[in-house]
């Protein structure tokens, strides 16, 4: 859509004519002259040269007036306003903390009539969740015996999903440091100004390593206003698969009491996923509890056009000055 920012300036269009019409003429310098009695005959012999000069003077005035109109049109600030474009609103800062302890190798999830490990199920479901979080900044923490920041908060969801897909058991040790994972997330959130900060903590065990106790980490999270959703992954041990049978009593139990405490104290919720359908449902619930910000505002891009009439007006004045200089 074309519009003029200051269309009232067009009322100045007749200003040069008004000045010429009503302003007092500049005082002419009195000079002595020579009367030529045969001037009329000379004009007739030269084909009316004085009349042609008068026409050229009128043409120059019209040319300069057109230059004035171009400059005046440029002053009105003509512009083109584009179609409405949805405005990107600020979403949430969300970090996924994924357990890479040895027990995540347990194959007690089924996908397509085939048993898969807990980590593979997490990658499949959490990867889809990451792709749906349009507008949010997503980060990724991998933890086991230690916690590592695999991906800082970013809008590049594709890269975060790829880093999750590349995660392997053993990258961070064999034990489970839940408290350190929460502490690392707090450290990354501390410098962020966004008030909508969420941590999704996924584990299948209990805290058996790390320097920070989970309950102490929870107190720090409450103080910082970090909301934590905890997800317990895997079936009960008596329903476990090959890894559970091989490790026997050494396989850590899922500490649901601590995971529930962490979620409740920070304003989140605790979920339990014993199969891949439940895990997918949990992430759908998370989409409802922490909905993606919808675009409720738009803006219209503006392209300035004033430079075109401005350039035309300046060029016309330059040509007028050159023409007048050539004619003396």
Tab-separated table of C-alpha atoms in Angstrom:
chain	number	residue	atom	x	y	z
A	1	UNK	CA	0.000	0.000	0.000
A	2	UNK	CA	1.347	3.408	-1.009
A	3	UNK	CA	1.027	6.365	1.345
A	4	UNK	CA	2.506	9.774	2.122
A	5	UNK	CA	3.726	10.369	5.656
A	6	UNK	CA	3.121	14.136	5.500
A	7	UNK	CA	0.675	14.767	2.630
A	8	UNK	CA	-0.177	18.271	3.926
A	9	UNK	CA	3.149	19.478	2.498
A	10	UNK	CA	1.562	19.307	-0.969
A	11	UNK	CA	-0.333	22.489	-0.088
A	12	UNK	CA	3.004	24.268	-0.600
A	13	UNK	CA	2.964	23.420	-4.296
A	14	UNK	CA	1.800	26.920	-5.440
A	15	UNK	CA	4.369	28.662	-3.215
A	16	UNK	CA	6.782	29.627	-6.063
A	17	UNK	CA	3.921	31.130	-8.093
A	18	UNK	CA	2.647	33.068	-5.073
A	19	UNK	CA	6.114	34.444	-4.426
A	20	UNK	CA	6.504	35.414	-8.055
A	21	UNK	CA	3.006	36.907	-8.164
A	22	UNK	CA	2.843	38.859	-4.941
A	23	UNK	CA	6.371	39.406	-3.685
A	24	UNK	CA	7.843	42.842	-4.579
A	25	UNK	CA	10.225	42.744	-7.494
A	26	UNK	CA	13.892	43.276	-6.819
A	27	UNK	CA	15.004	46.820	-7.511
A	28	UNK	CA	16.481	47.135	-10.975
A	29	UNK	CA	19.843	48.879	-11.276
A	30	UNK	CA	19.561	52.053	-13.334
A	31	UNK	CA	21.917	51.933	-16.259
A	32	UNK	CA	22.378	54.293	-19.172
A	33	UNK	CA	21.138	52.865	-22.412
A	34	UNK	CA	21.471	53.497	-26.073
A	35	UNK	CA	18.322	53.994	-28.073
A	36	UNK	CA	18.358	52.066	-31.279
A	37	UNK	CA	15.640	53.440	-33.538
A	38	UNK	CA	15.820	50.484	-35.929
A	39	UNK	CA	15.482	47.765	-33.247
A	40	UNK	CA	12.122	46.648	-34.629
A	41	UNK	CA	13.592	46.216	-38.086
A	42	UNK	CA	16.558	44.290	-36.591
A	43	UNK	CA	14.254	41.918	-34.736
A	44	UNK	CA	12.301	41.343	-37.928
A	45	UNK	CA	15.520	40.601	-39.832
A	46	UNK	CA	16.726	38.067	-37.232
A	47	UNK	CA	13.466	36.170	-37.193
A	48	UNK	CA	12.105	37.383	-33.822
A	49	UNK	CA	15.053	36.407	-31.648
A	50	UNK	CA	13.720	38.286	-28.600
A	51	UNK	CA	10.473	36.298	-28.714
A	52	UNK	CA	12.384	32.989	-28.763
A	53	UNK	CA	14.421	34.064	-25.759
A	54	UNK	CA	11.164	34.758	-23.931
A	55	UNK	CA	9.888	31.293	-24.713
A	56	UNK	CA	13.135	29.749	-23.470
A	57	UNK	CA	12.806	31.737	-20.256
A	58	UNK	CA	9.239	30.442	-19.760
A	59	UNK	CA	10.385	26.872	-20.431
A	60	UNK	CA	13.124	27.237	-17.816
A	61	UNK	CA	10.601	28.476	-15.258
A	62	UNK	CA	8.321	25.508	-15.922
A	63	UNK	CA	11.297	23.117	-15.662
A	64	UNK	CA	12.334	24.610	-12.309
A	65	UNK	CA	8.746	24.422	-11.052
A	66	UNK	CA	8.635	20.726	-11.905
A	67	UNK	CA	11.888	20.302	-9.948
A	68	UNK	CA	10.214	22.064	-7.017
A	69	UNK	CA	7.285	19.641	-7.187
A	70	UNK	CA	9.691	16.667	-7.149
A	71	UNK	CA	11.514	18.008	-4.096
A	72	UNK	CA	8.225	18.787	-2.379
A	73	UNK	CA	6.938	15.284	-3.119
A	74	UNK	CA	10.124	13.832	-1.627
A	75	UNK	CA	9.552	15.938	1.513
A	76	UNK	CA	6.152	14.282	2.024
A	77	UNK	CA	8.078	11.029	2.653
A	78	UNK	CA	6.375	8.651	0.193
A	79	UNK	CA	6.641	5.017	1.265
A	80	UNK	CA	5.364	1.561	0.486
A	81	UNK	CA	3.798	-0.377	3.371
A	82	UNK	CA	3.928	-4.140	2.911
A	83	UNK	CA	1.492	-6.836	3.971
A	84	UNK	CA	1.183	-7.661	7.710
A	85	UNK	CA	3.924	-9.991	8.956
A	86	UNK	CA	3.548	-11.976	12.217
A	87	UNK	CA	5.842	-10.620	14.902
A	88	UNK	CA	8.121	-13.112	16.615
A	89	UNK	CA	7.292	-13.043	20.308
A	90	UNK	CA	9.716	-14.037	23.015
A	91	UNK	CA	9.194	-17.664	23.974
A	92	UNK	CA	10.527	-19.704	26.855
A	93	UNK	CA	14.042	-20.636	27.787
A	94	UNK	CA	13.849	-24.418	28.090
A	95	UNK	CA	16.614	-26.902	28.892
A	96	UNK	CA	16.324	-30.678	28.523
A	97	UNK	CA	18.528	-32.673	30.910
A	98	UNK	CA	18.888	-36.269	29.684
A	99	UNK	CA	20.288	-39.119	31.778
A	100	UNK	CA	23.112	-41.052	30.063
A	101	UNK	CA	23.824	-43.484	32.887
A	102	UNK	CA	24.395	-47.154	32.090
A	103	UNK	CA	20.865	-48.169	33.030
A	104	UNK	CA	19.515	-46.142	30.085
A	105	UNK	CA	20.639	-49.074	27.923
A	106	UNK	CA	17.767	-51.138	29.348
A	107	UNK	CA	15.543	-52.282	26.457
A	108	UNK	CA	12.106	-52.151	28.032
A	109	UNK	CA	10.462	-49.812	25.502
A	110	UNK	CA	8.779	-51.058	22.352
A	111	UNK	CA	8.618	-49.192	19.065
A	112	UNK	CA	7.222	-50.811	15.930
A	113	UNK	CA	7.105	-54.303	17.522
A	114	UNK	CA	10.785	-53.989	18.347
A	115	UNK	CA	12.404	-53.499	21.740
A	116	UNK	CA	14.503	-50.358	22.044
A	117	UNK	CA	16.515	-48.840	24.868
A	118	UNK	CA	15.274	-46.125	27.173
A	119	UNK	CA	17.719	-43.700	25.586
A	120	UNK	CA	16.474	-44.520	22.079
A	121	UNK	CA	12.879	-43.939	23.210
A	122	UNK	CA	13.910	-40.625	24.780
A	123	UNK	CA	15.606	-39.522	21.563
A	124	UNK	CA	12.539	-40.389	19.471
A	125	UNK	CA	9.962	-38.627	21.649
A	126	UNK	CA	12.045	-35.718	22.960
A	127	UNK	CA	13.338	-35.018	19.437
A	128	UNK	CA	9.796	-34.460	18.177
A	129	UNK	CA	9.095	-32.277	21.213
A	130	UNK	CA	12.123	-30.099	20.428
A	131	UNK	CA	10.971	-29.575	16.848
A	132	UNK	CA	7.546	-28.409	18.036
A	133	UNK	CA	8.929	-25.684	20.311
A	134	UNK	CA	8.864	-22.924	17.703
A	135	UNK	CA	9.898	-19.592	19.251
A	136	UNK	CA	11.496	-21.128	22.364
A	137	UNK	CA	15.197	-21.239	23.057
A	138	UNK	CA	16.195	-24.836	23.715
A	139	UNK	CA	19.283	-26.102	25.520
A	140	UNK	CA	20.563	-29.633	26.138
A	141	UNK	CA	22.356	-31.061	29.186
A	142	UNK	CA	23.681	-34.612	29.232
A	143	UNK	CA	24.482	-36.089	32.613
A	144	UNK	CA	25.556	-39.292	34.277
A	145	UNK	CA	28.462	-39.261	36.724
A	146	UNK	CA	29.004	-35.652	35.629
A	147	UNK	CA	26.819	-33.084	33.876
A	148	UNK	CA	27.792	-31.470	30.584
A	149	UNK	CA	26.244	-28.662	28.591
A	150	UNK	CA	25.851	-30.186	25.154
A	151	UNK	CA	23.927	-27.287	23.579
A	152	UNK	CA	23.489	-23.743	24.979
A	153	UNK	CA	20.126	-22.037	24.751
A	154	UNK	CA	19.406	-21.446	21.097
A	155	UNK	CA	16.580	-21.060	18.567
A	156	UNK	CA	18.352	-23.609	16.346
A	157	UNK	CA	16.132	-26.565	17.228
A	158	UNK	CA	17.532	-28.708	14.416
A	159	UNK	CA	21.037	-28.592	15.879
A	160	UNK	CA	19.789	-29.396	19.383
A	161	UNK	CA	17.874	-32.409	18.057
A	162	UNK	CA	20.931	-33.603	16.157
A	163	UNK	CA	23.111	-33.333	19.283
A	164	UNK	CA	20.519	-35.334	21.218
A	165	UNK	CA	20.488	-38.018	18.516
A	166	UNK	CA	24.292	-38.249	18.714
A	167	UNK	CA	24.338	-38.762	22.512
A	168	UNK	CA	25.756	-42.108	23.607
A	169	UNK	CA	25.926	-43.997	26.899
A	170	UNK	CA	29.330	-43.578	28.524
A	171	UNK	CA	29.962	-39.991	27.432
A	172	UNK	CA	29.420	-38.725	30.979
A	173	UNK	CA	30.250	-41.791	33.100
A	174	UNK	CA	28.158	-44.613	34.530
A	175	UNK	CA	26.498	-43.138	37.647
A	176	UNK	CA	23.726	-40.522	37.972
A	177	UNK	CA	24.310	-36.951	39.168
A	178	UNK	CA	20.828	-35.437	39.263
A	179	UNK	CA	21.818	-32.573	41.563
A	180	UNK	CA	24.701	-31.537	39.326
A	181	UNK	CA	22.411	-31.520	36.278
A	182	UNK	CA	20.036	-29.105	38.041
A	183	UNK	CA	22.979	-26.993	39.207
A	184	UNK	CA	24.384	-26.723	35.682
A	185	UNK	CA	20.982	-25.681	34.348
A	186	UNK	CA	20.763	-22.989	37.044
A	187	UNK	CA	24.180	-21.709	36.039
A	188	UNK	CA	23.089	-21.361	32.407
A	189	UNK	CA	19.781	-19.715	33.320
A	190	UNK	CA	21.320	-17.258	35.781
A	191	UNK	CA	22.540	-14.851	33.110
A	192	UNK	CA	19.245	-14.956	31.186
A	193	UNK	CA	16.632	-12.239	31.663
A	194	UNK	CA	13.705	-14.316	30.443
A	195	UNK	CA	11.336	-15.061	33.330
A	196	UNK	CA	9.871	-18.137	31.599
A	197	UNK	CA	12.576	-20.678	32.434
A	198	UNK	CA	11.858	-24.397	32.372
A	199	UNK	CA	13.977	-27.493	33.004
A	200	UNK	CA	12.800	-30.930	31.865
A	201	UNK	CA	14.710	-33.558	33.825
A	202	UNK	CA	14.675	-37.138	32.464
A	203	UNK	CA	16.235	-39.989	34.427
A	204	UNK	CA	15.693	-43.665	35.197
A	205	UNK	CA	17.611	-43.910	38.464
A	206	UNK	CA	18.557	-42.217	41.676
A	207	UNK	CA	21.244	-39.703	42.552
A	208	UNK	CA	24.444	-41.715	43.081
A	209	UNK	CA	27.134	-39.195	42.121
A	210	UNK	CA	27.913	-35.505	41.884
A	211	UNK	CA	28.857	-32.730	44.282
A	212	UNK	CA	25.409	-31.149	44.665
A	213	UNK	CA	22.581	-32.858	46.563
A	214	UNK	CA	19.282	-32.878	44.581
A	215	UNK	CA	17.325	-31.299	47.450
A	216	UNK	CA	19.888	-28.519	47.840
A	217	UNK	CA	19.758	-27.983	44.077
A	218	UNK	CA	15.969	-27.796	44.348
A	219	UNK	CA	16.228	-25.045	46.968
A	220	UNK	CA	18.479	-23.063	44.642
A	221	UNK	CA	16.029	-23.602	41.771
A	222	UNK	CA	13.157	-22.287	43.880
A	223	UNK	CA	15.191	-19.194	44.769
A	224	UNK	CA	15.918	-18.543	41.086
A	225	UNK	CA	12.334	-19.161	39.952
A	226	UNK	CA	13.238	-22.167	37.792
A	227	UNK	CA	10.355	-24.540	37.101
A	228	UNK	CA	11.313	-28.209	36.813
A	229	UNK	CA	9.331	-31.016	35.228
A	230	UNK	CA	10.783	-34.412	36.153
A	231	UNK	CA	10.210	-37.582	34.158
A	232	UNK	CA	10.942	-41.052	35.510
A	233	UNK	CA	11.792	-43.388	32.624
A	234	UNK	CA	11.533	-47.174	32.525
A	235	UNK	CA	9.505	-50.035	33.939
A	236	UNK	CA	9.770	-51.401	37.453
A	237	UNK	CA	12.865	-53.489	37.999
A	238	UNK	CA	10.912	-56.748	38.351
A	239	UNK	CA	9.609	-56.082	34.832
A	240	UNK	CA	12.982	-55.084	33.473
A	241	UNK	CA	14.864	-56.500	30.536
A	242	UNK	CA	18.347	-57.807	29.859
A	243	UNK	CA	20.313	-55.059	31.623
A	244	UNK	CA	18.172	-55.383	34.731
A	245	UNK	CA	18.747	-59.133	34.860
A	246	UNK	CA	22.495	-58.792	34.304
A	247	UNK	CA	22.984	-56.077	36.916
A	248	UNK	CA	20.544	-57.664	39.353
A	249	UNK	CA	20.454	-55.940	42.710
A	250	UNK	CA	23.147	-53.438	41.675
A	251	UNK	CA	20.780	-51.730	39.271
A	252	UNK	CA	19.569	-48.455	40.865
A	253	UNK	CA	15.893	-48.052	41.632
A	254	UNK	CA	14.015	-45.049	40.290
A	255	UNK	CA	13.872	-42.467	43.095
A	256	UNK	CA	10.330	-41.258	42.491
A	257	UNK	CA	10.131	-39.558	45.889
A	258	UNK	CA	13.035	-37.221	45.067
A	259	UNK	CA	11.798	-36.559	41.538
A	260	UNK	CA	8.342	-35.715	42.891
A	261	UNK	CA	9.851	-33.415	45.507
A	262	UNK	CA	11.912	-31.578	42.887
A	263	UNK	CA	8.894	-30.991	40.651
A	264	UNK	CA	6.467	-29.960	43.398
A	265	UNK	CA	8.853	-27.546	45.083
A	266	UNK	CA	9.600	-25.702	41.828
A	267	UNK	CA	6.019	-25.520	40.568
A	268	UNK	CA	6.336	-28.296	38.009
A	269	UNK	CA	5.030	-31.850	37.853
A	270	UNK	CA	6.424	-35.355	38.057
A	271	UNK	CA	5.605	-37.905	35.337
A	272	UNK	CA	6.283	-41.613	35.008
A	273	UNK	CA	6.815	-43.235	31.607
A	274	UNK	CA	6.889	-47.031	31.487
A	275	UNK	CA	6.386	-47.321	27.739
A	276	UNK	CA	6.838	-45.140	24.705
A	277	UNK	CA	3.137	-44.231	24.477
A	278	UNK	CA	3.199	-42.846	28.008
A	279	UNK	CA	6.383	-40.939	27.212
A	280	UNK	CA	4.767	-39.377	24.138
A	281	UNK	CA	1.687	-38.444	26.177
A	282	UNK	CA	3.904	-36.752	28.771
A	283	UNK	CA	5.453	-34.490	26.155
A	284	UNK	CA	2.007	-33.654	24.811
A	285	UNK	CA	0.973	-32.650	28.332
A	286	UNK	CA	4.116	-30.517	28.578
A	287	UNK	CA	3.065	-28.757	25.378
A	288	UNK	CA	-0.229	-27.938	27.088
A	289	UNK	CA	1.324	-26.894	30.403
A	290	UNK	CA	3.986	-24.796	28.683
A	291	UNK	CA	2.294	-23.791	25.412
A	292	UNK	CA	4.260	-22.340	22.541
A	293	UNK	CA	3.767	-18.587	22.344
A	294	UNK	CA	1.367	-17.755	19.535
A	295	UNK	CA	1.913	-14.771	17.277
A	296	UNK	CA	-0.705	-12.274	18.488
A	297	UNK	CA	0.891	-9.183	16.993
A	298	UNK	CA	1.988	-8.201	13.514
A	299	UNK	CA	4.032	-5.492	11.898
A	300	UNK	CA	4.026	-4.107	8.362
A	301	UNK	CA	7.431	-3.566	6.718
A	302	UNK	CA	7.935	-0.032	5.418
A	303	UNK	CA	10.066	0.802	2.361
A	304	UNK	CA	11.026	4.456	1.938
A	305	UNK	CA	10.594	5.885	-1.599
A	306	UNK	CA	11.529	9.533	-1.035
A	307	UNK	CA	14.971	9.145	-2.606
A	308	UNK	CA	13.498	8.708	-6.104
A	309	UNK	CA	11.678	12.082	-6.367
A	310	UNK	CA	14.554	13.701	-4.455
A	311	UNK	CA	17.038	12.434	-7.021
A	312	UNK	CA	14.797	13.541	-9.889
A	313	UNK	CA	14.429	17.043	-8.419
A	314	UNK	CA	18.160	17.493	-7.845
A	315	UNK	CA	18.997	16.298	-11.361
A	316	UNK	CA	16.439	18.676	-12.852
A	317	UNK	CA	17.960	21.627	-10.961
A	318	UNK	CA	21.450	20.660	-12.099
A	319	UNK	CA	20.286	20.470	-15.715
A	320	UNK	CA	18.552	23.842	-15.373
A	321	UNK	CA	21.738	25.422	-14.011
A	322	UNK	CA	23.835	23.936	-16.834
A	323	UNK	CA	21.330	25.087	-19.461
A	324	UNK	CA	21.294	28.620	-18.077
A	325	UNK	CA	25.080	28.771	-17.855
A	326	UNK	CA	25.388	27.636	-21.470
A	327	UNK	CA	22.930	30.290	-22.627
A	328	UNK	CA	24.819	32.971	-20.717
